[in-house]
């Protein structure tokens, strides 16, 4: 996302930056036709690898490379604009964000300025998850990956150059590193997609490939015809990536090779006078691409907060505001402090950047530690927001997240009157069941396995969040439950509570068809009559197996709101809006029609 000016400035690279940031912005603003716009970040990674490798290698070849100077240049380009963004968000957040949201912003500001936000987001949620798209600094994950690469690249190259000062050695090392990183990316994308998306070791190959373009082709540009063909093909690859990939695509993995190949071809083509990358609009946007990237996402989140991201007029206004903020950031922040400082000046600047980071992180840490600083917003709004944390303290103990066995959890008195079985939705009825027990000695056991629909033979669909979990063995846990029930008094009834429609139809929160969370037989990208019927029949078979020896109670599906209820309620109350929050009963019926059918059967 950062830019680099030098005597060897290439306008075609600046134009490629413009196209990359454009597709990212349009994707985040949910413009139709740009479902794969996130590939623009992959293009940025290739560009960064090309430019940074060029700076280091040229400096070493000329015997004038300075590690301190390299780090200072990166800090000068990245830190000031990022610092201003975080400072503005923290100041505005004091007046407009409820404590849970403000606490999260404080945490993310610290990790953003410490260039570790990719690690933080990896531990929180997937990039394409609904919850991630309300985090003001989510987009800084890519800056953190780039910064981590910047810290390691010059040290590795300097070490190799000291031992073998030849480009061929650097090519071999870069090739080995790129292949290892790509293999890691492909493997982790299928086993832990969130880690693959956010990690340096699964993204490094994209930057190393950019470095290979510099090492192999920077001194031998192609001819006019070959260059034009390469540029057009490269841009077509990037455009095709934007069109064919979306939030359901496994990413990065092997799929990322398409936009990476497109960026490589454009870099190799070296056509600074091209209309595609050399026109005035591309030059203007390319110059401001870093600031555009920084400021567009908070605008998107702001529109999401007030539920206006789907309103065309407000989307247009958001795009205009993004360009205005980016223009101001470029003029008054990015271009500040130009010029070559002395050696002492370099040290002073680095110390100044470090101090600026400390000055910003200190209040951010306090916001984090003081739980978002309660008392700033209307009390009723803060009370509603706090309900997000009002969860059953036994949930972690009583809902098995993984493994092959369900761990029974006892509630109420010593006399077992009921067995409650299901996924995490079963945990939401525990308090109600406990309160309804007729006698003090009455109790029940909870057998819950997270995200498990309790359907024999059901497997998690590829690409879903359940499939990506490690050591997940829902099918084995169901078989274990069936065997365990054979040893329990048949007079004790069984109650099953699961998020059945998730298994049948997938999530209903992302605005587009999702793959069913589970399947029988062959996985599908979206639910079909055949896939639904297969799961329905397996569900009926499973319930009948349970019912062969005891009474079985089935709870109708718990309504899915499609949004965070405490979050929406608290924000409306903070804005002085008093309205009912829910979904139409017709929407509930439509969503759960298939689930009701199989329960009836």
Coordinates of C-alpha atoms in Angstrom, one line a residue:
X1 CA 0.0 0.0 0.0
X2 CA 3.0 2.3 0.4
X3 CA 4.6 4.2 -2.4
X4 CA 8.3 4.9 -3.1
X5 CA 9.6 7.8 -5.1
X6 CA 13.1 7.7 -6.6
X7 CA 15.1 8.7 -9.6
X8 CA 14.0 5.5 -11.1
X9 CA 10.3 6.1 -10.4
X10 CA 8.1 4.0 -12.7
X11 CA 4.7 5.5 -13.6
X12 CA 3.4 2.1 -14.7
X13 CA 3.9 0.8 -11.2
X14 CA 2.1 3.8 -9.8
X15 CA -0.7 3.1 -12.2
X16 CA -0.9 -0.5 -11.2
X17 CA -1.2 0.7 -7.6
X18 CA -4.1 2.8 -8.6
X19 CA -6.0 -0.2 -10.1
X20 CA -5.2 -2.3 -7.1
X21 CA -6.5 0.2 -4.6
X22 CA -9.5 0.9 -6.8
X23 CA -10.7 -2.7 -6.7
X24 CA -10.1 -3.0 -3.0
X25 CA -12.1 0.1 -2.3
X26 CA -15.0 -0.8 -4.6
X27 CA -15.1 -4.3 -3.0
X28 CA -15.3 -2.9 0.5
X29 CA -18.0 -0.5 -0.5
X30 CA -19.9 -3.6 -1.8
X31 CA -20.1 -2.3 -5.4
X32 CA -21.7 -5.1 -7.6
X33 CA -19.2 -6.8 -9.8
X34 CA -16.2 -6.4 -7.5
X35 CA -16.7 -9.4 -5.3
X36 CA -13.1 -10.4 -5.6
X37 CA -11.7 -6.9 -5.1
X38 CA -9.7 -8.1 -2.2
X39 CA -7.1 -9.4 -4.7
X40 CA -5.8 -5.8 -4.9
X41 CA -3.9 -6.5 -1.7
X42 CA -2.1 -9.4 -3.3
X43 CA -1.1 -7.0 -6.2
X44 CA 0.2 -4.6 -3.6
X45 CA 2.3 -7.3 -2.0
X46 CA 3.9 -8.1 -5.4
X47 CA 4.7 -4.4 -6.0
X48 CA 6.2 -4.1 -2.5
X49 CA 8.4 -7.1 -3.0
X50 CA 9.6 -5.7 -6.3
X51 CA 10.4 -2.2 -5.0
X52 CA 11.9 -3.2 -1.7
X53 CA 14.2 -5.8 -3.3
X54 CA 15.2 -3.2 -5.8
X55 CA 16.1 -0.7 -3.1
X56 CA 18.2 -3.2 -1.1
X57 CA 20.0 -4.9 -4.1
X58 CA 20.8 -1.6 -5.9
X59 CA 22.1 -0.2 -2.6
X60 CA 24.3 -3.2 -2.0
X61 CA 25.6 -3.2 -5.6
X62 CA 26.5 0.4 -5.3
X63 CA 28.0 -0.1 -1.8
X64 CA 25.9 2.6 -0.3
X65 CA 23.1 0.6 1.3
X66 CA 22.2 1.7 4.8
X67 CA 20.0 -0.5 7.0
X68 CA 19.1 2.4 9.2
X69 CA 18.3 4.5 6.2
X70 CA 16.1 1.7 4.8
X71 CA 14.1 1.4 8.0
X72 CA 13.8 5.2 8.3
X73 CA 12.4 5.5 4.8
X74 CA 9.8 2.8 5.5
X75 CA 8.8 4.4 8.8
X76 CA 8.6 7.9 7.1
X77 CA 6.3 6.5 4.5
X78 CA 4.1 4.4 6.7
X79 CA 4.0 5.7 10.3
X80 CA 2.8 9.4 10.0
X81 CA -0.4 8.7 8.0
X82 CA -1.2 5.6 10.1
X83 CA -0.6 7.6 13.3
X84 CA -2.9 10.4 12.2
X85 CA -5.6 7.8 11.3
X86 CA -5.4 6.1 14.6
X87 CA -5.3 9.4 16.5
X88 CA -8.4 10.6 14.7
X89 CA -10.3 7.4 15.3
X90 CA -9.5 7.4 19.0
X91 CA -10.6 11.0 19.4
X92 CA -13.8 10.5 17.5
X93 CA -14.4 7.2 19.3
X94 CA -14.5 9.0 22.7
X95 CA -17.6 10.8 21.6
X96 CA -19.4 8.2 19.4
X97 CA -18.3 4.6 20.4
X98 CA -19.8 2.6 23.2
X99 CA -17.4 1.0 25.7
X100 CA -17.1 -2.5 24.0
X101 CA -16.4 -0.9 20.6
X102 CA -14.1 1.7 22.1
X103 CA -12.1 -0.9 24.0
X104 CA -11.7 -2.9 20.8
X105 CA -10.5 0.2 19.0
X106 CA -7.9 0.8 21.7
X107 CA -6.6 -2.7 21.4
X108 CA -6.5 -2.5 17.6
X109 CA -4.7 0.9 17.6
X110 CA -1.9 -0.6 19.7
X111 CA -1.5 -3.6 17.5
X112 CA -1.7 -1.4 14.3
X113 CA 1.0 1.0 15.5
X114 CA 3.1 -2.0 16.6
X115 CA 2.6 -3.7 13.2
X116 CA 1.2 -6.8 14.7
X117 CA -2.5 -6.4 13.9
X118 CA -2.4 -9.3 11.5
X119 CA -1.6 -11.6 14.4
X120 CA -4.4 -10.0 16.5
X121 CA -7.0 -10.4 13.8
X122 CA -5.9 -14.0 13.2
X123 CA -6.8 -14.8 16.8
X124 CA -10.2 -13.0 16.6
X125 CA -12.0 -14.0 13.4
X126 CA -11.7 -14.6 9.7
X127 CA -11.3 -11.6 7.4
X128 CA -14.6 -12.4 5.6
X129 CA -16.6 -12.9 8.8
X130 CA -19.4 -10.5 9.5
X131 CA -17.9 -9.4 12.8
X132 CA -14.6 -8.5 11.2
X133 CA -16.2 -5.9 9.0
X134 CA -17.1 -3.7 12.0
X135 CA -13.5 -3.3 13.1
X136 CA -12.1 0.2 12.3
X137 CA -8.6 -0.9 11.8
X138 CA -9.1 -4.3 10.2
X139 CA -7.3 -3.2 7.0
X140 CA -4.0 -2.6 8.9
X141 CA -3.4 -6.3 8.8
X142 CA -1.7 -5.9 5.4
X143 CA 0.5 -3.1 6.6
X144 CA 1.7 -5.3 9.4
X145 CA 2.5 -8.1 7.0
X146 CA 4.4 -5.7 4.8
X147 CA 6.3 -4.2 7.8
X148 CA 7.3 -7.6 9.0
X149 CA 8.6 -8.4 5.5
X150 CA 10.5 -5.1 5.5
X151 CA 12.2 -5.9 8.8
X152 CA 13.4 -9.3 7.6
X153 CA 14.2 -8.7 3.9
X154 CA 17.2 -6.4 4.1
X155 CA 18.9 -8.4 6.9
X156 CA 18.5 -11.7 4.9
X157 CA 19.7 -10.1 1.6
X158 CA 22.7 -8.4 3.4
X159 CA 23.8 -11.7 4.9
X160 CA 23.6 -13.5 1.6
X161 CA 25.4 -10.7 -0.2
X162 CA 28.2 -10.7 2.4
X163 CA 28.8 -14.4 1.7
X164 CA 28.1 -14.5 -2.0
X165 CA 27.7 -11.1 -3.6
X166 CA 25.9 -12.3 -6.7
X167 CA 22.3 -11.8 -7.9
X168 CA 22.2 -15.5 -8.9
X169 CA 22.4 -16.5 -5.2
X170 CA 19.6 -14.1 -4.3
X171 CA 17.5 -15.5 -7.1
X172 CA 18.0 -19.1 -5.8
X173 CA 17.3 -18.1 -2.2
X174 CA 14.2 -16.1 -3.2
X175 CA 12.9 -19.0 -5.3
X176 CA 13.3 -21.5 -2.5
X177 CA 11.6 -19.1 -0.1
X178 CA 8.8 -18.4 -2.5
X179 CA 8.1 -22.1 -3.1
X180 CA 8.2 -22.9 0.6
X181 CA 5.8 -20.0 1.4
X182 CA 3.4 -21.0 -1.4
X183 CA 3.3 -24.6 -0.3
X184 CA 2.6 -23.4 3.2
X185 CA -0.1 -21.1 1.9
X186 CA -1.9 -23.8 -0.1
X187 CA -1.8 -26.3 2.8
X188 CA -2.9 -23.8 5.5
X189 CA -5.7 -22.4 3.3
X190 CA -7.3 -25.8 3.3
X191 CA -6.7 -26.5 7.0
X192 CA -6.7 -23.1 8.8
X193 CA -7.8 -20.4 6.3
X194 CA -7.7 -17.6 8.9
X195 CA -4.1 -18.2 9.7
X196 CA -3.3 -18.5 6.0
X197 CA -4.9 -15.2 5.2
X198 CA -3.2 -13.1 7.9
X199 CA 0.3 -14.7 8.3
X200 CA 3.6 -13.5 6.9
X201 CA 4.8 -17.0 6.1
X202 CA 1.8 -17.7 3.9
X203 CA 2.0 -14.3 2.2
X204 CA 5.8 -13.9 1.8
X205 CA 5.8 -15.8 -1.5
X206 CA 3.8 -12.9 -3.1
X207 CA 6.4 -10.4 -2.1
X208 CA 9.3 -12.7 -2.9
X209 CA 7.9 -13.2 -6.4
X210 CA 7.9 -9.5 -6.8
X211 CA 11.5 -9.5 -5.8
X212 CA 12.3 -12.2 -8.4
X213 CA 10.8 -10.0 -11.1
X214 CA 13.3 -7.3 -10.1
X215 CA 16.2 -9.7 -9.9
X216 CA 15.5 -11.5 -13.2
X217 CA 13.9 -8.9 -15.4
X218 CA 14.6 -5.4 -14.3
X219 CA 17.7 -5.1 -16.5
X220 CA 16.1 -6.8 -19.5
X221 CA 12.8 -5.1 -20.4
X222 CA 10.8 -6.8 -23.2
X223 CA 10.3 -5.4 -26.6
X224 CA 7.3 -3.2 -27.5
X225 CA 5.0 -6.1 -28.8
X226 CA 5.9 -8.5 -26.0
X227 CA 5.6 -5.8 -23.4
X228 CA 2.1 -4.7 -24.6
X229 CA 0.9 -8.3 -24.7
X230 CA 2.3 -9.0 -21.2
X231 CA 0.6 -5.8 -19.8
X232 CA -2.7 -6.6 -21.3
X233 CA -2.6 -10.2 -20.2
X234 CA -1.5 -9.2 -16.7
X235 CA -4.4 -6.7 -16.3
X236 CA -6.8 -9.3 -17.7
X237 CA -5.6 -11.8 -15.0
X238 CA -6.2 -9.2 -12.3
X239 CA -9.6 -8.3 -13.7
X240 CA -10.6 -11.9 -14.0
X241 CA -9.6 -12.4 -10.4
X242 CA -11.9 -9.6 -9.3
X243 CA -14.8 -11.2 -11.3
X244 CA -14.5 -14.9 -10.5
X245 CA -13.4 -14.9 -6.8
X246 CA -15.5 -13.9 -3.8
X247 CA -15.8 -14.4 -0.1
X248 CA -16.5 -18.1 -0.6
X249 CA -13.2 -18.6 -2.5
X250 CA -10.3 -20.4 -0.6
X251 CA -7.8 -17.6 -0.1
X252 CA -4.9 -17.0 -0.5
X253 CA -3.7 -20.5 -1.5
X254 CA -3.4 -21.5 -5.1
X255 CA -6.1 -19.1 -6.1
X256 CA -3.9 -16.1 -5.3
X257 CA -1.5 -17.2 -8.1
X258 CA -3.8 -15.6 -10.7
X259 CA -3.6 -12.0 -9.5
X260 CA 0.0 -12.4 -8.5
X261 CA 0.8 -13.6 -12.1
X262 CA -1.1 -10.6 -13.4
X263 CA 1.0 -8.2 -11.3
X264 CA 4.2 -10.0 -12.4
X265 CA 3.3 -9.5 -16.0
X266 CA 2.6 -5.8 -15.7
X267 CA 5.8 -5.3 -13.8
X268 CA 7.8 -7.2 -16.4
X269 CA 6.1 -5.3 -19.2
X270 CA 7.6 -2.0 -18.0
X271 CA 5.3 0.3 -20.1
X272 CA 5.4 3.7 -18.4
X273 CA 3.5 5.3 -21.3
X274 CA 0.7 2.9 -21.3
X275 CA -2.8 4.3 -21.3
X276 CA -3.9 1.8 -18.7
X277 CA -1.3 2.7 -16.1
X278 CA 0.0 6.1 -17.3
X279 CA -3.2 8.2 -17.6
X280 CA -3.6 11.2 -15.4
X281 CA -6.3 9.6 -13.2
X282 CA -4.2 6.6 -12.6
X283 CA -1.2 8.8 -11.7
X284 CA -3.3 10.9 -9.3
X285 CA -4.8 7.8 -7.6
X286 CA -1.6 5.9 -7.5
X287 CA 0.2 8.8 -5.7
X288 CA -2.6 8.7 -3.1
X289 CA -3.1 5.0 -3.0
X290 CA -1.7 4.6 0.5
X291 CA -3.9 7.3 2.0
X292 CA -6.9 6.0 0.0
X293 CA -6.3 2.6 1.5
X294 CA -6.0 4.0 5.0
X295 CA -9.1 6.1 5.0
X296 CA -11.6 4.2 2.9
X297 CA -12.1 1.4 5.5
X298 CA -13.1 3.6 8.4
X299 CA -15.6 5.3 6.1
X300 CA -17.0 1.8 5.2
X301 CA -17.3 0.9 8.9
X302 CA -19.0 4.2 9.7
X303 CA -21.6 3.5 7.0
X304 CA -22.0 -0.1 8.4
X305 CA -22.5 1.3 11.9
X306 CA -25.5 3.4 10.8
X307 CA -26.8 0.7 8.4
X308 CA -26.3 2.8 5.3
X309 CA -23.8 0.8 3.3
X310 CA -26.5 -0.6 1.1
X311 CA -27.9 2.9 0.3
X312 CA -26.5 4.0 -3.1
X313 CA -26.5 7.8 -2.3
X314 CA -24.6 7.2 0.9
X315 CA -22.1 4.9 -0.8
X316 CA -21.4 7.6 -3.4
X317 CA -21.0 10.1 -0.5
X318 CA -18.6 7.7 1.2
X319 CA -16.5 7.4 -1.9
X320 CA -16.3 11.1 -2.2
X321 CA -15.4 11.5 1.5
X322 CA -12.7 8.8 1.1
X323 CA -11.1 10.8 -1.8
X324 CA -11.2 14.1 0.2
X325 CA -9.7 12.5 3.3
X326 CA -7.0 10.8 1.2
X327 CA -6.2 14.0 -0.6
X328 CA -5.7 15.8 2.7
X329 CA -3.7 13.0 4.1
X330 CA -1.4 12.9 1.1
X331 CA -0.9 16.7 1.0
X332 CA -0.4 17.4 4.7
X333 CA 0.9 14.1 6.1
X334 CA 2.4 11.8 3.5
X335 CA 4.6 14.4 1.9
X336 CA 5.7 16.0 5.1
X337 CA 9.4 15.9 6.0
X338 CA 10.8 15.2 2.5
X339 CA 14.5 15.4 1.9
X340 CA 17.6 13.5 2.9
X341 CA 18.5 13.9 6.5
X342 CA 22.0 13.6 7.9
X343 CA 23.1 10.5 9.9
X344 CA 22.2 12.2 13.1
X345 CA 19.0 13.4 11.6
X346 CA 18.1 9.8 10.7
X347 CA 18.5 8.7 14.2
X348 CA 16.5 11.7 15.5
X349 CA 13.7 10.9 13.1
X350 CA 13.5 7.3 14.1
X351 CA 13.5 8.3 17.8
X352 CA 10.7 10.8 16.9
X353 CA 8.6 8.1 15.2
X354 CA 9.1 5.8 18.2
X355 CA 8.0 8.6 20.6
X356 CA 5.0 9.4 18.4
X357 CA 4.0 5.7 18.6
X358 CA 4.3 5.7 22.4
X359 CA 2.3 8.9 22.7
X360 CA -0.6 7.3 20.8
X361 CA -0.4 3.9 22.3
X362 CA -0.4 5.1 25.9
X363 CA -4.0 6.3 25.9
X364 CA -5.0 3.4 23.7
X365 CA -3.7 1.0 26.3
X366 CA -5.6 2.9 29.0
X367 CA -8.8 2.7 26.9
X368 CA -8.2 -1.1 26.6
X369 CA -7.5 -1.6 30.3
X370 CA -10.4 0.5 31.5
X371 CA -12.8 -1.5 29.3
X372 CA -13.6 1.3 26.9
X373 CA -14.2 3.9 29.7
X374 CA -17.8 3.6 30.8
X375 CA -19.9 6.7 31.5
X376 CA -19.3 8.5 28.3
X377 CA -22.6 7.4 26.6
X378 CA -26.2 7.2 27.8
X379 CA -26.5 4.7 30.6
X380 CA -29.2 2.7 28.9
X381 CA -27.1 2.3 25.8
X382 CA -24.1 1.2 27.8
X383 CA -26.3 -1.3 29.7
X384 CA -27.5 -2.8 26.4
X385 CA -23.9 -3.0 25.0
X386 CA -22.8 -4.8 28.2
X387 CA -25.3 -7.6 27.5
X388 CA -22.9 -8.9 24.8
X389 CA -20.8 -10.1 27.7
X390 CA -23.7 -11.5 29.6
X391 CA -23.0 -15.2 28.8
X392 CA -23.2 -18.4 30.7
X393 CA -19.9 -18.7 32.7
X394 CA -20.1 -22.5 32.2
X395 CA -20.2 -22.3 28.4
X396 CA -16.5 -22.9 27.9
X397 CA -16.6 -25.9 30.3
X398 CA -19.9 -27.3 29.0
X399 CA -19.7 -26.9 25.2
X400 CA -17.0 -29.1 23.8
X401 CA -15.1 -27.2 21.0
X402 CA -13.2 -30.1 19.5
X403 CA -12.0 -33.7 19.9
X404 CA -13.9 -37.0 19.6
X405 CA -15.9 -37.0 22.8
X406 CA -18.7 -34.9 24.3
X407 CA -18.0 -34.0 28.0
X408 CA -21.2 -34.2 30.1
X409 CA -21.9 -31.2 32.2
X410 CA -24.4 -31.4 35.2
X411 CA -26.9 -28.6 36.0
X412 CA -29.3 -28.3 39.0
X413 CA -29.7 -31.0 41.6
X414 CA -28.2 -34.5 41.7
X415 CA -31.2 -36.4 40.3
X416 CA -30.9 -36.6 36.5
X417 CA -34.3 -35.8 34.9
X418 CA -33.2 -34.9 31.4
X419 CA -30.3 -35.0 28.9
X420 CA -29.9 -31.8 26.8
X421 CA -27.9 -32.5 23.6
X422 CA -26.9 -30.2 20.7
X423 CA -24.5 -27.5 19.5
X424 CA -23.8 -24.1 21.1
X425 CA -27.5 -23.2 20.7
X426 CA -28.3 -25.8 23.3
X427 CA -26.2 -23.8 25.8
X428 CA -28.6 -20.8 25.4
X429 CA -31.5 -22.7 26.9
X430 CA -29.6 -24.0 30.0
X431 CA -30.6 -21.2 32.3
X432 CA -34.3 -21.5 31.3
X433 CA -34.3 -25.3 31.8
X434 CA -32.6 -25.0 35.2
X435 CA -35.1 -22.3 36.3
X436 CA -38.0 -24.6 35.3
X437 CA -36.9 -27.7 37.3
X438 CA -39.8 -28.5 39.7
X439 CA -37.8 -29.8 42.6
X440 CA -34.5 -28.8 44.3
X441 CA -33.1 -32.2 43.7
X442 CA -33.9 -32.3 40.0
X443 CA -31.1 -31.7 37.5
X444 CA -30.1 -32.4 33.9
X445 CA -27.0 -33.2 31.9
X446 CA -25.8 -31.1 29.0
X447 CA -24.1 -32.8 26.1
X448 CA -23.0 -30.1 23.8
X449 CA -20.5 -30.1 20.9
X450 CA -19.8 -26.7 19.3
X451 CA -21.3 -26.3 15.7
X452 CA -22.3 -30.0 15.6
X453 CA -25.8 -30.6 14.2
X454 CA -26.1 -34.0 15.8
X455 CA -26.7 -35.7 12.4
X456 CA -25.0 -39.1 11.8
X457 CA -22.6 -39.1 8.9
X458 CA -22.7 -35.3 8.4
X459 CA -19.4 -33.8 7.4
X460 CA -18.4 -30.1 7.5
X461 CA -18.4 -28.5 4.0
X462 CA -15.1 -27.3 2.5
X463 CA -14.6 -23.6 2.9
X464 CA -16.9 -23.2 5.9
X465 CA -15.7 -22.1 9.4
X466 CA -16.5 -25.5 10.8
X467 CA -14.3 -27.2 8.2
X468 CA -11.4 -25.0 9.1
X469 CA -11.3 -25.9 12.7
X470 CA -8.5 -28.2 13.9
X471 CA -9.3 -31.5 15.6
X472 CA -13.0 -31.3 14.8
X473 CA -14.8 -34.6 15.0
X474 CA -18.5 -34.0 15.1
X475 CA -19.4 -37.3 13.5
X476 CA -17.3 -39.3 16.0
X477 CA -18.9 -37.3 18.8
X478 CA -22.4 -38.2 17.6
X479 CA -21.6 -41.9 17.5
X480 CA -20.1 -41.6 21.0
X481 CA -23.3 -40.0 22.2
X482 CA -25.4 -42.8 20.7
X483 CA -23.4 -45.4 22.5
X484 CA -23.4 -43.5 25.8
X485 CA -27.2 -43.2 25.7
X486 CA -27.5 -47.0 25.6
X487 CA -26.2 -47.2 29.1
X488 CA -28.6 -44.6 30.5
X489 CA -32.1 -45.3 32.0
X490 CA -34.6 -45.1 29.0
X491 CA -37.0 -43.3 31.3
X492 CA -34.8 -40.2 31.1
X493 CA -35.9 -38.1 28.1
X494 CA -33.5 -36.5 25.6
X495 CA -33.9 -32.9 24.3
X496 CA -32.1 -31.9 21.1
X497 CA -31.4 -28.2 20.4
X498 CA -29.3 -27.4 17.3
X499 CA -28.8 -24.6 14.8
X500 CA -30.2 -26.9 12.1
X501 CA -30.7 -24.4 9.4
X502 CA -27.0 -23.6 9.5
X503 CA -26.3 -27.2 8.6
X504 CA -28.9 -27.2 5.8
X505 CA -28.4 -23.8 4.2
X506 CA -25.3 -22.2 5.7
X507 CA -24.9 -18.7 7.2
X508 CA -27.6 -16.1 6.4
X509 CA -25.5 -13.1 7.4
X510 CA -23.3 -12.2 4.5
X511 CA -25.8 -11.1 1.9
X512 CA -25.2 -13.8 -0.6
X513 CA -25.8 -17.6 -0.8
X514 CA -23.5 -19.6 1.5
X515 CA -22.4 -23.2 1.3
X516 CA -24.3 -25.5 3.7
X517 CA -22.2 -25.9 6.9
X518 CA -22.6 -29.7 6.6
X519 CA -23.2 -32.3 3.8
X520 CA -24.0 -35.9 3.2
X521 CA -22.4 -37.5 0.2
X522 CA -21.0 -34.7 -2.1
X523 CA -20.3 -31.2 -0.9
X524 CA -22.0 -28.3 -2.7
X525 CA -21.3 -24.5 -2.9
X526 CA -25.0 -23.6 -2.2
X527 CA -27.9 -25.7 -0.9
X528 CA -29.8 -27.7 -3.4
X529 CA -33.0 -29.8 -3.0
X530 CA -30.8 -32.9 -3.1
X531 CA -28.3 -31.7 -0.5
X532 CA -31.1 -30.6 1.8
X533 CA -33.0 -33.9 1.4
X534 CA -29.9 -35.9 2.2
X535 CA -29.4 -34.0 5.4
X536 CA -33.1 -34.2 6.3
X537 CA -33.1 -38.0 5.9
X538 CA -30.0 -38.4 8.0
X539 CA -31.4 -36.2 10.7
X540 CA -34.6 -38.2 10.8
X541 CA -32.6 -41.4 10.9
X542 CA -30.5 -40.1 13.8
X543 CA -33.5 -38.9 15.8
X544 CA -35.3 -42.2 15.3
X545 CA -32.2 -44.0 16.6
X546 CA -32.4 -41.9 19.7
X547 CA -36.1 -42.4 20.0
X548 CA -35.9 -46.2 19.8
X549 CA -35.2 -46.3 23.5
X550 CA -36.4 -43.1 25.0
X551 CA -38.6 -40.0 24.5
X552 CA -37.0 -37.3 22.4
X553 CA -37.9 -33.7 22.5
X554 CA -37.0 -31.4 19.6
X555 CA -36.8 -27.6 20.0
X556 CA -37.8 -25.6 17.0
X557 CA -34.9 -23.6 15.6
X558 CA -34.0 -20.5 17.7
X559 CA -34.5 -17.4 15.5
X560 CA -31.4 -16.1 13.9
X561 CA -31.3 -12.3 13.8
X562 CA -28.5 -12.0 11.3
X563 CA -26.9 -9.2 13.4
X564 CA -25.5 -8.7 16.9
X565 CA -28.6 -7.8 18.9
X566 CA -26.8 -6.0 21.9
X567 CA -24.6 -4.1 19.4
X568 CA -27.5 -2.9 17.3
X569 CA -29.7 -2.1 20.3
X570 CA -27.0 -0.2 22.1
X571 CA -26.1 1.9 19.0
X572 CA -29.7 2.8 18.4
X573 CA -30.2 3.8 22.0
X574 CA -27.0 5.9 21.9
X575 CA -28.4 7.7 18.9
X576 CA -31.7 8.2 20.7
X577 CA -33.6 5.7 18.6
X578 CA -36.2 3.6 20.3
X579 CA -37.5 0.8 18.1
X580 CA -38.2 -2.9 18.2
X581 CA -35.3 -5.1 17.0
X582 CA -36.1 -8.3 15.3
X583 CA -36.9 -10.0 12.1
X584 CA -40.3 -10.6 10.4
X585 CA -42.0 -13.9 11.4
X586 CA -42.2 -14.6 7.7
X587 CA -38.4 -14.5 7.4
X588 CA -38.1 -16.9 10.3
X589 CA -40.5 -19.3 8.6
X590 CA -38.7 -19.1 5.3
X591 CA -35.3 -19.6 6.8
X592 CA -36.3 -22.6 8.8
X593 CA -38.9 -24.3 6.5
X594 CA -36.6 -27.2 5.8
X595 CA -35.7 -27.7 9.5
X596 CA -39.4 -27.7 10.5
X597 CA -40.1 -30.3 7.7
X598 CA -37.5 -32.8 9.0
X599 CA -38.5 -32.2 12.6
X600 CA -42.1 -32.9 11.7
X601 CA -41.0 -36.1 9.9

